[in-house]
XYZ file of N, CA and C in Angstrom:
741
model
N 10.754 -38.920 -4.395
C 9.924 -37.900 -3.728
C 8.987 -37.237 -4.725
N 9.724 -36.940 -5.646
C 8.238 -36.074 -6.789
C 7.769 -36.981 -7.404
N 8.239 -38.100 -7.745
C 7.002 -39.692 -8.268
C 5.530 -39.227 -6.804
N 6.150 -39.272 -5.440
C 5.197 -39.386 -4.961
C 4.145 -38.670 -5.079
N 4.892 -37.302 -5.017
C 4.129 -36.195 -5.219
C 3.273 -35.727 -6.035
N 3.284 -36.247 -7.204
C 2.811 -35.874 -8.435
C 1.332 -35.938 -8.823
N 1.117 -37.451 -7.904
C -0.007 -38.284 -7.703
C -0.997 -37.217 -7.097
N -0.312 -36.936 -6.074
C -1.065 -36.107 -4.642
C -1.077 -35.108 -5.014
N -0.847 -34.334 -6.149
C -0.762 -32.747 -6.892
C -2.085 -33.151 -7.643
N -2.291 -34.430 -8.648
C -3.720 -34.601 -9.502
C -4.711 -34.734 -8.918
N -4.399 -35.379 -7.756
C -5.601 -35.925 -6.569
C -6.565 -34.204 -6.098
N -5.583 -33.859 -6.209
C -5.740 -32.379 -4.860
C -6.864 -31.707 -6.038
N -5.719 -31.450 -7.325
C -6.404 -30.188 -8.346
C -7.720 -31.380 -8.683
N -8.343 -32.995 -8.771
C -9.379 -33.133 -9.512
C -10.367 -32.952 -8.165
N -9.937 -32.962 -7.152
C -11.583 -33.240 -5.897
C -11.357 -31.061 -5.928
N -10.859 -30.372 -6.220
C -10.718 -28.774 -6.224
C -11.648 -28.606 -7.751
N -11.229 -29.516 -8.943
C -11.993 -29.390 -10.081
C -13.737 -29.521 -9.473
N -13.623 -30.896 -8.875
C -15.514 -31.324 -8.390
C -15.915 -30.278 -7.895
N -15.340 -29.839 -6.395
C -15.742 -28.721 -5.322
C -16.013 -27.661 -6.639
N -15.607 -27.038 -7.427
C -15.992 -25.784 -7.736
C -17.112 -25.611 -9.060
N -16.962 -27.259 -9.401
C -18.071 -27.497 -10.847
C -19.444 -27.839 -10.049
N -19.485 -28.428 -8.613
C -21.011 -28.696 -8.167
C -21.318 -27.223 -7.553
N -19.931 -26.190 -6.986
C -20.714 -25.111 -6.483
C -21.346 -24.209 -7.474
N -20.398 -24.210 -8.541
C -20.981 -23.300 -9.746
C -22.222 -23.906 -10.279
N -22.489 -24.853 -10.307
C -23.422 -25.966 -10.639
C -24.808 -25.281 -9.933
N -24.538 -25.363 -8.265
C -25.737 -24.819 -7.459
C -26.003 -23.474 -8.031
N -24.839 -22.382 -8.074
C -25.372 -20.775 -8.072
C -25.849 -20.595 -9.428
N -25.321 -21.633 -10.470
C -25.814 -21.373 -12.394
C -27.733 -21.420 -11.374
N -28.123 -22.234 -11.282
C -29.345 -22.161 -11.286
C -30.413 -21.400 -10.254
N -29.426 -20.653 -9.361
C -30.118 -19.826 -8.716
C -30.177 -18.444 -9.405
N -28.631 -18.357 -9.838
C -28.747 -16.670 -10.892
C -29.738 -16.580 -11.860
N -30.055 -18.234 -12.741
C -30.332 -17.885 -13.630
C -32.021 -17.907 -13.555
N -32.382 -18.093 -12.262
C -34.050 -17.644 -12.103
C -33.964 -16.312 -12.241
N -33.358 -14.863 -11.943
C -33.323 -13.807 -11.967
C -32.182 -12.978 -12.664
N -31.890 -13.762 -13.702
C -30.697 -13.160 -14.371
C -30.617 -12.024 -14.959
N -31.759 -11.311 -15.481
C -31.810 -9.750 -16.123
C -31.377 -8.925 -14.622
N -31.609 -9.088 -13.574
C -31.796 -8.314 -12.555
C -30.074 -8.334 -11.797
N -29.129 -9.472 -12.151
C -28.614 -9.775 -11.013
C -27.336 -9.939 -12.532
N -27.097 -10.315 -13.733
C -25.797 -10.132 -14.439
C -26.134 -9.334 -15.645
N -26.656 -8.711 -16.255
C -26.380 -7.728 -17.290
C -26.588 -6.189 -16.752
N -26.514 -5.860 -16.916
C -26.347 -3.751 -16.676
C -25.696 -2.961 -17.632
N -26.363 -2.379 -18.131
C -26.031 -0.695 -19.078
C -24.915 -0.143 -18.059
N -23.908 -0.097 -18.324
C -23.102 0.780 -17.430
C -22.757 2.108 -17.481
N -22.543 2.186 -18.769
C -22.888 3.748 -19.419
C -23.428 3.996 -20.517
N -23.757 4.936 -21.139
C -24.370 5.010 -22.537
C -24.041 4.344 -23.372
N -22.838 3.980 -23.693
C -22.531 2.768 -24.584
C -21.387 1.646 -23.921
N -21.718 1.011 -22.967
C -21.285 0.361 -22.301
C -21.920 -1.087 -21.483
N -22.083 -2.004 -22.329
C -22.968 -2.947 -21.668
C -21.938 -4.122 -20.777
N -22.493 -4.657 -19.373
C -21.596 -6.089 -18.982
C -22.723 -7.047 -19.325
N -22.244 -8.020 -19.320
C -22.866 -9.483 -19.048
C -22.111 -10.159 -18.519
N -22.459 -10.720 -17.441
C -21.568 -11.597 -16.413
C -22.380 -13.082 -16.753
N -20.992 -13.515 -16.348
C -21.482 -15.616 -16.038
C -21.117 -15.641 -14.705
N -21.250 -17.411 -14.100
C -20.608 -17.103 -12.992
C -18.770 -16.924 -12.937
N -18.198 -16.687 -13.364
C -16.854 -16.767 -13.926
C -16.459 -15.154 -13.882
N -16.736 -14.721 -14.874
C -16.381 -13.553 -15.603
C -16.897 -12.514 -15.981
N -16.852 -11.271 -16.837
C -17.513 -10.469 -17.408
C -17.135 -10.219 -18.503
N -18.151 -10.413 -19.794
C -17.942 -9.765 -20.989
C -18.631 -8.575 -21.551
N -17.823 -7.263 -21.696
C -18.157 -6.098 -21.956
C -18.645 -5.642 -23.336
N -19.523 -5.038 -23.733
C -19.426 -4.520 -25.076
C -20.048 -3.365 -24.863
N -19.052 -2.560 -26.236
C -19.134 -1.163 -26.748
C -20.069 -0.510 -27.885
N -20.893 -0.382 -27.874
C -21.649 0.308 -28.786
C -20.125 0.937 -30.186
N -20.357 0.603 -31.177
C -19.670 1.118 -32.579
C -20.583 1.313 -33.721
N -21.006 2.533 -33.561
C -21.810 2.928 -34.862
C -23.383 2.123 -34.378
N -23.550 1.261 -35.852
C -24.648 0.238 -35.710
C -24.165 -1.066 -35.006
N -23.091 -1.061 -34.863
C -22.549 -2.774 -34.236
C -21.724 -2.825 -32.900
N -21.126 -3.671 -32.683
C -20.720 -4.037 -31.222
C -18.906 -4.196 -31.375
N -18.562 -3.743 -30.447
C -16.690 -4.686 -30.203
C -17.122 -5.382 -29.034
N -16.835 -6.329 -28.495
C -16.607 -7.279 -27.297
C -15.671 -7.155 -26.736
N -14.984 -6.865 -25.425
C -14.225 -7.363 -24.667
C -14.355 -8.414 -23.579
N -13.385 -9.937 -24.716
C -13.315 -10.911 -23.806
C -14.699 -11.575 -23.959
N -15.236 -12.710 -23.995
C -16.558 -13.405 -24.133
C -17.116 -14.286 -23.038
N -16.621 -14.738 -21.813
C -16.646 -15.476 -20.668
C -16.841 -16.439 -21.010
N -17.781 -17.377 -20.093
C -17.116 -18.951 -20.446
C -18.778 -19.665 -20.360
N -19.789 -19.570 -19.881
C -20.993 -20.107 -19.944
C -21.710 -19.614 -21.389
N -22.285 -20.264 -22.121
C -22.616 -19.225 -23.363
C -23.740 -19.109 -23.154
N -24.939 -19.840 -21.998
C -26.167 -20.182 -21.818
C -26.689 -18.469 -21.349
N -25.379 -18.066 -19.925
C -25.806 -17.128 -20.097
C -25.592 -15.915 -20.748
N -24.265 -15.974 -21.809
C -23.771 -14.824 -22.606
C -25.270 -14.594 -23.620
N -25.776 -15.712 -23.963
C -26.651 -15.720 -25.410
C -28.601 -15.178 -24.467
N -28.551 -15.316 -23.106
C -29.637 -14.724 -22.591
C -29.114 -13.449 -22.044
N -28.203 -12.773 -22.219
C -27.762 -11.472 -21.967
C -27.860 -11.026 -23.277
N -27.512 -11.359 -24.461
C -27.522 -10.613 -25.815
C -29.114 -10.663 -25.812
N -30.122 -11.743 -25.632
C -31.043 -11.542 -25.962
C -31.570 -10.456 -24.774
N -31.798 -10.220 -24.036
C -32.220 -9.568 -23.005
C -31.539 -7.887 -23.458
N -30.859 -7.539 -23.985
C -30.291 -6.585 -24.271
C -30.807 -6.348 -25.709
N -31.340 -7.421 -26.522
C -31.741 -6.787 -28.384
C -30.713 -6.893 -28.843
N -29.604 -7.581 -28.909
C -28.338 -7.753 -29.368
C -28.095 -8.899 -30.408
N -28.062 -9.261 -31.083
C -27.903 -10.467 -32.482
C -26.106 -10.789 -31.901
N -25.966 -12.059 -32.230
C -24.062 -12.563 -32.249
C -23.662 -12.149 -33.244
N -24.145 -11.577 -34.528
C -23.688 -11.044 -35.970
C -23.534 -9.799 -35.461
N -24.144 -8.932 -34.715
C -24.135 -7.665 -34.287
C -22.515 -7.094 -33.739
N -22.106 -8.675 -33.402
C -20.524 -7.934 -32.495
C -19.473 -8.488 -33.637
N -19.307 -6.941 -34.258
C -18.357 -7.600 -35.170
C -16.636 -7.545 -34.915
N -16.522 -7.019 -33.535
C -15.211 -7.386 -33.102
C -14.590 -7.869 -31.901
N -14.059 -8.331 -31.442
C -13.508 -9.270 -30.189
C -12.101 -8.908 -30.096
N -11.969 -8.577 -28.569
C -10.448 -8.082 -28.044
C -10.401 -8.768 -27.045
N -9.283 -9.722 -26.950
C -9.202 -10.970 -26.236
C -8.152 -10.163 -24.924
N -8.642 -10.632 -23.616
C -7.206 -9.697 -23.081
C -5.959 -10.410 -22.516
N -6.555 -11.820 -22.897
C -5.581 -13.009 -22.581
C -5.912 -14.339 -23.214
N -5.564 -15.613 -22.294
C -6.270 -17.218 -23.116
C -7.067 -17.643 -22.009
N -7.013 -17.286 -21.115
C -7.967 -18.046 -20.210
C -9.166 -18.802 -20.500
N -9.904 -19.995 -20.021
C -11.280 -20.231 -20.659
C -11.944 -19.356 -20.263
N -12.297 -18.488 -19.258
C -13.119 -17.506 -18.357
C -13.081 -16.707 -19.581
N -12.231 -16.558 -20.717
C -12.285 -15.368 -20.951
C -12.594 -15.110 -22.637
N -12.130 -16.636 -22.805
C -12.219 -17.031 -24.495
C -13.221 -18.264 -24.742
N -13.710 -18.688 -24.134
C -14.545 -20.106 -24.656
C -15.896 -19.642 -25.499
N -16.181 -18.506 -25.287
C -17.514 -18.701 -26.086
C -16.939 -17.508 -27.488
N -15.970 -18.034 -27.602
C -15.629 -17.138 -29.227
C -16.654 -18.064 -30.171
N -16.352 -19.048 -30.001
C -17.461 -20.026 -30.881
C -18.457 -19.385 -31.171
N -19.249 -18.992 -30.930
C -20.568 -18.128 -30.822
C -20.446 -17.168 -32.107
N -19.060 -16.507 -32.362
C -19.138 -15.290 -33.038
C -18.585 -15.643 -34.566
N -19.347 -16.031 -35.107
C -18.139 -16.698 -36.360
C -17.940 -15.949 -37.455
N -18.598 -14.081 -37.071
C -18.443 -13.243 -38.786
C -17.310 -12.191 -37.526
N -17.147 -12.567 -36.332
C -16.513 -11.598 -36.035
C -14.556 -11.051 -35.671
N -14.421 -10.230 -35.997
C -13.213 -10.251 -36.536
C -11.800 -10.010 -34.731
N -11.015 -11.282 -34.666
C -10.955 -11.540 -33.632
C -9.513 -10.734 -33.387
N -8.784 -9.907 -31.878
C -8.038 -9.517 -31.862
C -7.571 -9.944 -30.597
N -5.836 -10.471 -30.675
C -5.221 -11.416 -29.435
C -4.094 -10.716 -29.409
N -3.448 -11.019 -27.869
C -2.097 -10.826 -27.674
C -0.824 -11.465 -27.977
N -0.132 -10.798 -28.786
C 0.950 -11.751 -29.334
C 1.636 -12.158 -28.605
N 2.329 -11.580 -27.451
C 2.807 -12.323 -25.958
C 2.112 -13.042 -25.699
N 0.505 -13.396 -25.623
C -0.204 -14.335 -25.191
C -0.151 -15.485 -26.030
N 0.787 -15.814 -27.140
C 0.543 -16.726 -27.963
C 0.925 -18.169 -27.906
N 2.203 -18.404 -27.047
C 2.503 -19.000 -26.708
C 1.635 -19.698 -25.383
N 0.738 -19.294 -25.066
C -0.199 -20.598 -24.468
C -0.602 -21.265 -25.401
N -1.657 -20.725 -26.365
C -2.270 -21.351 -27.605
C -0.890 -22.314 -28.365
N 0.287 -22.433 -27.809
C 1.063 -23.407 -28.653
C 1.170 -24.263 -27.406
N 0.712 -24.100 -26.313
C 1.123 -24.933 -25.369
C 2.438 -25.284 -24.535
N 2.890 -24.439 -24.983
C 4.569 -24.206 -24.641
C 4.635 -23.985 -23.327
N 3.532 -23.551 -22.459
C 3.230 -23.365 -20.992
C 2.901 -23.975 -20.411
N 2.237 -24.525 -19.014
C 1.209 -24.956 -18.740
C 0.480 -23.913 -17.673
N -0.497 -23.819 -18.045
C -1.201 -22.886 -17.235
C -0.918 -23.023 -15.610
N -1.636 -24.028 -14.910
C -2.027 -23.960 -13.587
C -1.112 -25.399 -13.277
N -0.665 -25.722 -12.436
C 0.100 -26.822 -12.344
C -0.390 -27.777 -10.852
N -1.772 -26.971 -10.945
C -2.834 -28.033 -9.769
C -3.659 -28.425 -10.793
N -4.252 -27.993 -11.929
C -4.588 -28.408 -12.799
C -3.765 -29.883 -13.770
N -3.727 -30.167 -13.832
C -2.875 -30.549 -14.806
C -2.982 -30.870 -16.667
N -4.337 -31.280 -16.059
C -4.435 -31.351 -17.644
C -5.153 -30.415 -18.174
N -5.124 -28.836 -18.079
C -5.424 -27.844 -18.073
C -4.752 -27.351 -19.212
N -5.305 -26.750 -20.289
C -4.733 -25.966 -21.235
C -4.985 -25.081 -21.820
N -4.830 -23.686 -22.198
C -5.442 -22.538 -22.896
C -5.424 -23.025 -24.380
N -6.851 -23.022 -24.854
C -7.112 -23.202 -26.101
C -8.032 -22.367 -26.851
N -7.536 -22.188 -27.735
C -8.598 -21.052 -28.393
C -9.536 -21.464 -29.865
N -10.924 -21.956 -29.400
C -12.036 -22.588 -30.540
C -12.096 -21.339 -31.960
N -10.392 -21.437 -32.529
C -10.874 -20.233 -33.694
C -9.520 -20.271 -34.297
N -9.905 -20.489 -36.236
C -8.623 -20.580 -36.880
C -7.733 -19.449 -36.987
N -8.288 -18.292 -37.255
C -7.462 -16.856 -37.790
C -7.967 -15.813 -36.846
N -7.124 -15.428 -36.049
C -7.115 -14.074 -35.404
C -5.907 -13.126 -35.531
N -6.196 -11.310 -35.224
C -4.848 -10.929 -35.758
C -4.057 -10.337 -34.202
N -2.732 -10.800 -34.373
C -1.953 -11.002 -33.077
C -1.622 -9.229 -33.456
N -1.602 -8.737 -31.876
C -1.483 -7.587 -31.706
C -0.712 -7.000 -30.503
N -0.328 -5.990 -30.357
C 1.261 -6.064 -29.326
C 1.098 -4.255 -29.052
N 1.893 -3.981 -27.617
C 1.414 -2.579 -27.369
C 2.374 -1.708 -28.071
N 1.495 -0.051 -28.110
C 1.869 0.506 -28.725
C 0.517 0.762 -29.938
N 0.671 -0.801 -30.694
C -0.391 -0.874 -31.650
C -2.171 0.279 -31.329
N -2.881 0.039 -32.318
C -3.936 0.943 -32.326
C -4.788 0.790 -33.231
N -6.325 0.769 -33.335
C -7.439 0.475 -34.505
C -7.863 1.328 -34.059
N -8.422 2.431 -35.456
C -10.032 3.014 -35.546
C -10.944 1.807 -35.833
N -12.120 1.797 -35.208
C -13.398 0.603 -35.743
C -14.454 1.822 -35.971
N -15.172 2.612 -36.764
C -16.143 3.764 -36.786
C -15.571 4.697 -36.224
N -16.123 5.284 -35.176
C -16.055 6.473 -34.238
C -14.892 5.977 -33.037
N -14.372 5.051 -32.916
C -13.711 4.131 -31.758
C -12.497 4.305 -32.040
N -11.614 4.887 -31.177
C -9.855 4.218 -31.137
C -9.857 3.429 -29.995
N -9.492 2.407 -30.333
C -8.948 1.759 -29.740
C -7.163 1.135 -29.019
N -6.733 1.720 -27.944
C -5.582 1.448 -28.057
C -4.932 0.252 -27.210
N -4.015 -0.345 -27.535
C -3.342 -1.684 -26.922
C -2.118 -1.186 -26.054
N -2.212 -2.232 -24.679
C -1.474 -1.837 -23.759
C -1.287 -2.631 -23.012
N -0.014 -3.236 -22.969
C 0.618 -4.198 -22.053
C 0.489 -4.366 -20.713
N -0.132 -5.399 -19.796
C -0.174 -5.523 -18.552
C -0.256 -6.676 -18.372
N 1.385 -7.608 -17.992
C 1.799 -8.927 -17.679
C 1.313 -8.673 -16.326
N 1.393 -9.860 -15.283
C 1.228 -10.467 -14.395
C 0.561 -11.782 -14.250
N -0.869 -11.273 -14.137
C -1.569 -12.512 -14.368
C -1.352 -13.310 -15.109
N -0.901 -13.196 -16.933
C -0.438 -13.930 -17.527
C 0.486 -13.567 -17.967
N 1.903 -13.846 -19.436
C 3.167 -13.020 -19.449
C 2.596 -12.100 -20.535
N 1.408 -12.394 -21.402
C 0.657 -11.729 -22.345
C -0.568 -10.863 -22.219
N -1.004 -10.812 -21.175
C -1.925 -10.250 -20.648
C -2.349 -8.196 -21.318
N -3.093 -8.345 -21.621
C -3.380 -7.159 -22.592
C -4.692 -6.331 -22.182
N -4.412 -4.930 -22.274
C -5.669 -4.021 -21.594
C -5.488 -3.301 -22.774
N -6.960 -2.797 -22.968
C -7.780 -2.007 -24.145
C -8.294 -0.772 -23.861
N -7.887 0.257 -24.506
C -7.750 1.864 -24.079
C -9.162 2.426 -25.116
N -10.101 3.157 -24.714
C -11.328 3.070 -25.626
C -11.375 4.574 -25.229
N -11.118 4.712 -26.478
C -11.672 6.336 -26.739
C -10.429 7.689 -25.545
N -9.518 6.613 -25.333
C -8.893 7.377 -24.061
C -9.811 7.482 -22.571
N -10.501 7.239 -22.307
C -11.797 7.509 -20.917
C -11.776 5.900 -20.368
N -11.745 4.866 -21.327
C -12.671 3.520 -20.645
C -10.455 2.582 -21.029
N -10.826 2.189 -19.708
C -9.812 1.104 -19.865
C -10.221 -0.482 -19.238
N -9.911 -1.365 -20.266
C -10.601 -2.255 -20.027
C -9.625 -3.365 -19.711
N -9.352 -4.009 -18.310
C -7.939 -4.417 -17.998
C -7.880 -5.828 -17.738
N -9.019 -6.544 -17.904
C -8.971 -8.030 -17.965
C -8.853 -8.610 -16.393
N -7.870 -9.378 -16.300
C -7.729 -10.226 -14.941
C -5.991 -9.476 -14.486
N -5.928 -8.161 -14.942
C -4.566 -7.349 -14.826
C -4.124 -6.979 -13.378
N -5.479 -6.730 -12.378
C -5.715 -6.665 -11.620
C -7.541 -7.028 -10.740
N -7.517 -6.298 -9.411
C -8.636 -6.306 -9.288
C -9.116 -4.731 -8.650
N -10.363 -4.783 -8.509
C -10.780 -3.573 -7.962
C -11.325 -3.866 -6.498
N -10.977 -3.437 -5.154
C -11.179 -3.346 -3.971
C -11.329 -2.381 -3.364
N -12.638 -2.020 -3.245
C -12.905 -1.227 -2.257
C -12.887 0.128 -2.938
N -12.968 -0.155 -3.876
C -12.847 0.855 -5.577
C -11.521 1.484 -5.705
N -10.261 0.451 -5.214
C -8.786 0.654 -5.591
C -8.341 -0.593 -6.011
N -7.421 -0.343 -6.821
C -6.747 -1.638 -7.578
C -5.520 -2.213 -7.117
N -5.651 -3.731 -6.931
C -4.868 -4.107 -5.862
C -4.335 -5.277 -6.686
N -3.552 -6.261 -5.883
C -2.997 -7.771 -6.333
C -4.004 -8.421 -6.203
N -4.757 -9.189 -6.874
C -5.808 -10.323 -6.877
C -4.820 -11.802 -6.348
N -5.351 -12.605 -6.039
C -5.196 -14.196 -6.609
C -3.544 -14.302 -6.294
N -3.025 -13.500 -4.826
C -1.730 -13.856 -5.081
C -0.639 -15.152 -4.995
N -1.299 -16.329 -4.724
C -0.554 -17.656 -5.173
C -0.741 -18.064 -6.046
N -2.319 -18.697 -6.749
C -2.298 -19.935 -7.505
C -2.656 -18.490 -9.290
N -3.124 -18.436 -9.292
C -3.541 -17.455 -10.216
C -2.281 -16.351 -11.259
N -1.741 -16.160 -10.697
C -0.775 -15.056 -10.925
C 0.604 -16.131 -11.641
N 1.361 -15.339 -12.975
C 2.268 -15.833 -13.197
C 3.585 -14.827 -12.807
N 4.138 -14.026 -12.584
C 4.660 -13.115 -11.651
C 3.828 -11.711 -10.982
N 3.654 -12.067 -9.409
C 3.367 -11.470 -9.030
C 4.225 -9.653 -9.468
N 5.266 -9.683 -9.486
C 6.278 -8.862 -9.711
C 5.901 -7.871 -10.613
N 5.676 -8.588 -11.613
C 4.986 -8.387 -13.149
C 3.887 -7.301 -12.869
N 2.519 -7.949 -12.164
C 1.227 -7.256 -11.817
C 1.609 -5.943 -11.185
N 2.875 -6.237 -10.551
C 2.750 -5.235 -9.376
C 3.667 -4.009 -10.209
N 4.611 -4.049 -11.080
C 4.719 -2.968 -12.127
C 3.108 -2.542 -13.209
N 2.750 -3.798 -13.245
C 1.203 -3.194 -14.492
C 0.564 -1.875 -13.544
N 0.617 -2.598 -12.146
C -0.110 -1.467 -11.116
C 0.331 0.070 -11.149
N 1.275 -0.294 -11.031
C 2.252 1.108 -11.472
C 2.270 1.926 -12.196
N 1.830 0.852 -13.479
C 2.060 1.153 -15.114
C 0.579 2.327 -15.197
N 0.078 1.628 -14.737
C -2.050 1.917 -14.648
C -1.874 3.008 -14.293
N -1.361 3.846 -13.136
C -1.403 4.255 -12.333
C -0.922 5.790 -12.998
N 0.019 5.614 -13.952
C 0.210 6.409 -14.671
C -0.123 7.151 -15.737
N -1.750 6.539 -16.519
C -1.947 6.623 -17.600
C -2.828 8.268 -17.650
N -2.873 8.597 -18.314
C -3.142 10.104 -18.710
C -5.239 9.733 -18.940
N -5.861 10.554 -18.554
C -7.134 10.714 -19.330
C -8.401 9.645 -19.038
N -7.822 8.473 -18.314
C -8.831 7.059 -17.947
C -9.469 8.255 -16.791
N -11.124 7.320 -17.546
C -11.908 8.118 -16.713
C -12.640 6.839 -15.629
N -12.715 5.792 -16.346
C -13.195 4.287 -16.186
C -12.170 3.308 -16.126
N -12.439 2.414 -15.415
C -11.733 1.039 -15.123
C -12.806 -0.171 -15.174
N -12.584 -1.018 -16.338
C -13.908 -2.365 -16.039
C -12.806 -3.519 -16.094
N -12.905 -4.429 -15.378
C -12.408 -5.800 -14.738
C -13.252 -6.738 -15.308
N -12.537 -7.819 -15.317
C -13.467 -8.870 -15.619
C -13.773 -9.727 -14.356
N -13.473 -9.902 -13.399
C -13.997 -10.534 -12.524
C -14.625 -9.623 -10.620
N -14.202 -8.090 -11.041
C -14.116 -7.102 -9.738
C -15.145 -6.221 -10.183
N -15.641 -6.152 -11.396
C -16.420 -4.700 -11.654
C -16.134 -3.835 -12.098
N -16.505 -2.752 -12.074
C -15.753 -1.551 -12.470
C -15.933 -0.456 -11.602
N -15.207 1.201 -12.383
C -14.747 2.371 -11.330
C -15.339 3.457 -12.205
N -15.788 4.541 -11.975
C -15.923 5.840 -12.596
C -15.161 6.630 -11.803
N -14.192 6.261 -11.300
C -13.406 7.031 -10.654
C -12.194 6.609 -10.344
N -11.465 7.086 -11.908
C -10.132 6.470 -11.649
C -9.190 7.077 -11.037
N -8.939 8.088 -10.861
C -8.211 9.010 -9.726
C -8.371 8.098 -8.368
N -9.735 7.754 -7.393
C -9.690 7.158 -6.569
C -9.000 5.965 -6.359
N -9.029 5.415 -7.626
C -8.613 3.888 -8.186
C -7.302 3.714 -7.967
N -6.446 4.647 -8.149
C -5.035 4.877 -8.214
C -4.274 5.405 -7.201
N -5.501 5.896 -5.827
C -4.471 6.818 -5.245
C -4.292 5.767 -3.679
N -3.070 6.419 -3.311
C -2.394 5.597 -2.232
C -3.109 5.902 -1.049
């Protein structure tokens, strides 16, 4: 029975691989006739997104230079968002990964003076000890970069004027990691999503590695002292995290 099956599991995830590489295929070239207008935005004074079709990668104004949260996965349009913004790839001299996903790590390549920061629960994808998606199959979290420094909650960096603090939120993945900026901006990856400008369960079959998990992070969120902001990587963001949180 699972000989049979196994077949009909690769079959399923490669015509699901086609379907979503020719649709992304169509919308890459419709966004990218109007892309200043329709994926980058100033969100706050020092707060820039750049979206692909995938994801969102955030950066923070530090002093004269940049931190990144997360880099998405098209670089065609990460590198016409830096330019469109006056931004150099030497300019971001730090990267806070909030998991392994490709959506979320493939264009580290890009940054090669910049100094990279991962989840040590998340590490064990990068050994492969997992397998990500199991409609996928030959699917694997890999990360294009020799030395990064593994980091775990609790932990904390000044970068200039910036604290930065680290904060655990499994579900989506068992390593899954959100970034506390300045106390006001929390930056929560694929931890959840934002609906309807409240934070809910995203992706609850194929996506999620315990739902269970997410649904304490929700909890966890829900509790935090001083967040004034919520930015997502695939939902957007909130200036109103009180709303964000309440039942």
């Amino acid at each position: 029975m699972n000989i049979k099956k196994t077949p009909y599991k690769i079959l399923i995830g490669f015509i699901a691989l086609i379907l979503i590489s020719l649709i992304s295929f169509i919308i890459y070239f419709y966004l990218m006739l109007n892309y200043e207008e329709r994926l980058t935005e100033r969100l706050t004074d020092d707060v820039i997104v750049i979206n692909d079709l995938l994801s969102s990668m955030y950066l923070v104004r530090v002093d004269s230079t940049y931190l990144a949260i997360d880099t998405g996965f098209f670089d065609s349009f990460l590198e016409r968002g830096l330019e469109y913004n006056n931004i150099l790839p030497d300019e971001i001299k730090y990267i806070f990964l909030t998991h392994s996903d490709a959506d979320h790590v493939n264009n580290i390549k890009l940054f090669k003076s910049a100094k990279v920061f991962f989840p040590k629960e998340e590490k064990e994808m990068l050994d492969n000890k997992r397998q990500r998606f199991t409609f996928l199959p030959f699917y694997s979290n890999e990360i294009d970069l020799a030395n990064y420094n593994l980091i775990q909650e609790g932990d904390s960096v000044m970068l200039g004027n910036r604290k930065i603090k680290f904060i655990s939120l499994p579900g989506h993945t068992k390593g899954s990691m959100g970034f506390i900026v300045d106390d006001k901006y929390l930056f929560s990856g694929d931890a959840f999503r934002l609906k309807n400008g409240k934070i809910s369960v995203p992706f609850r079959k194929y996506f999620v590695t315990s739902e269970n998990k997410m649904l304490e992070t929700i909890h966890k969120v829900s509790k935090l002292d001083s967040i004034k902001y919520i930015f997502t990587a695939h939902s957007g963001f909130t200036a109103d995290f009180q709303f964000a949180i309440s039942k």
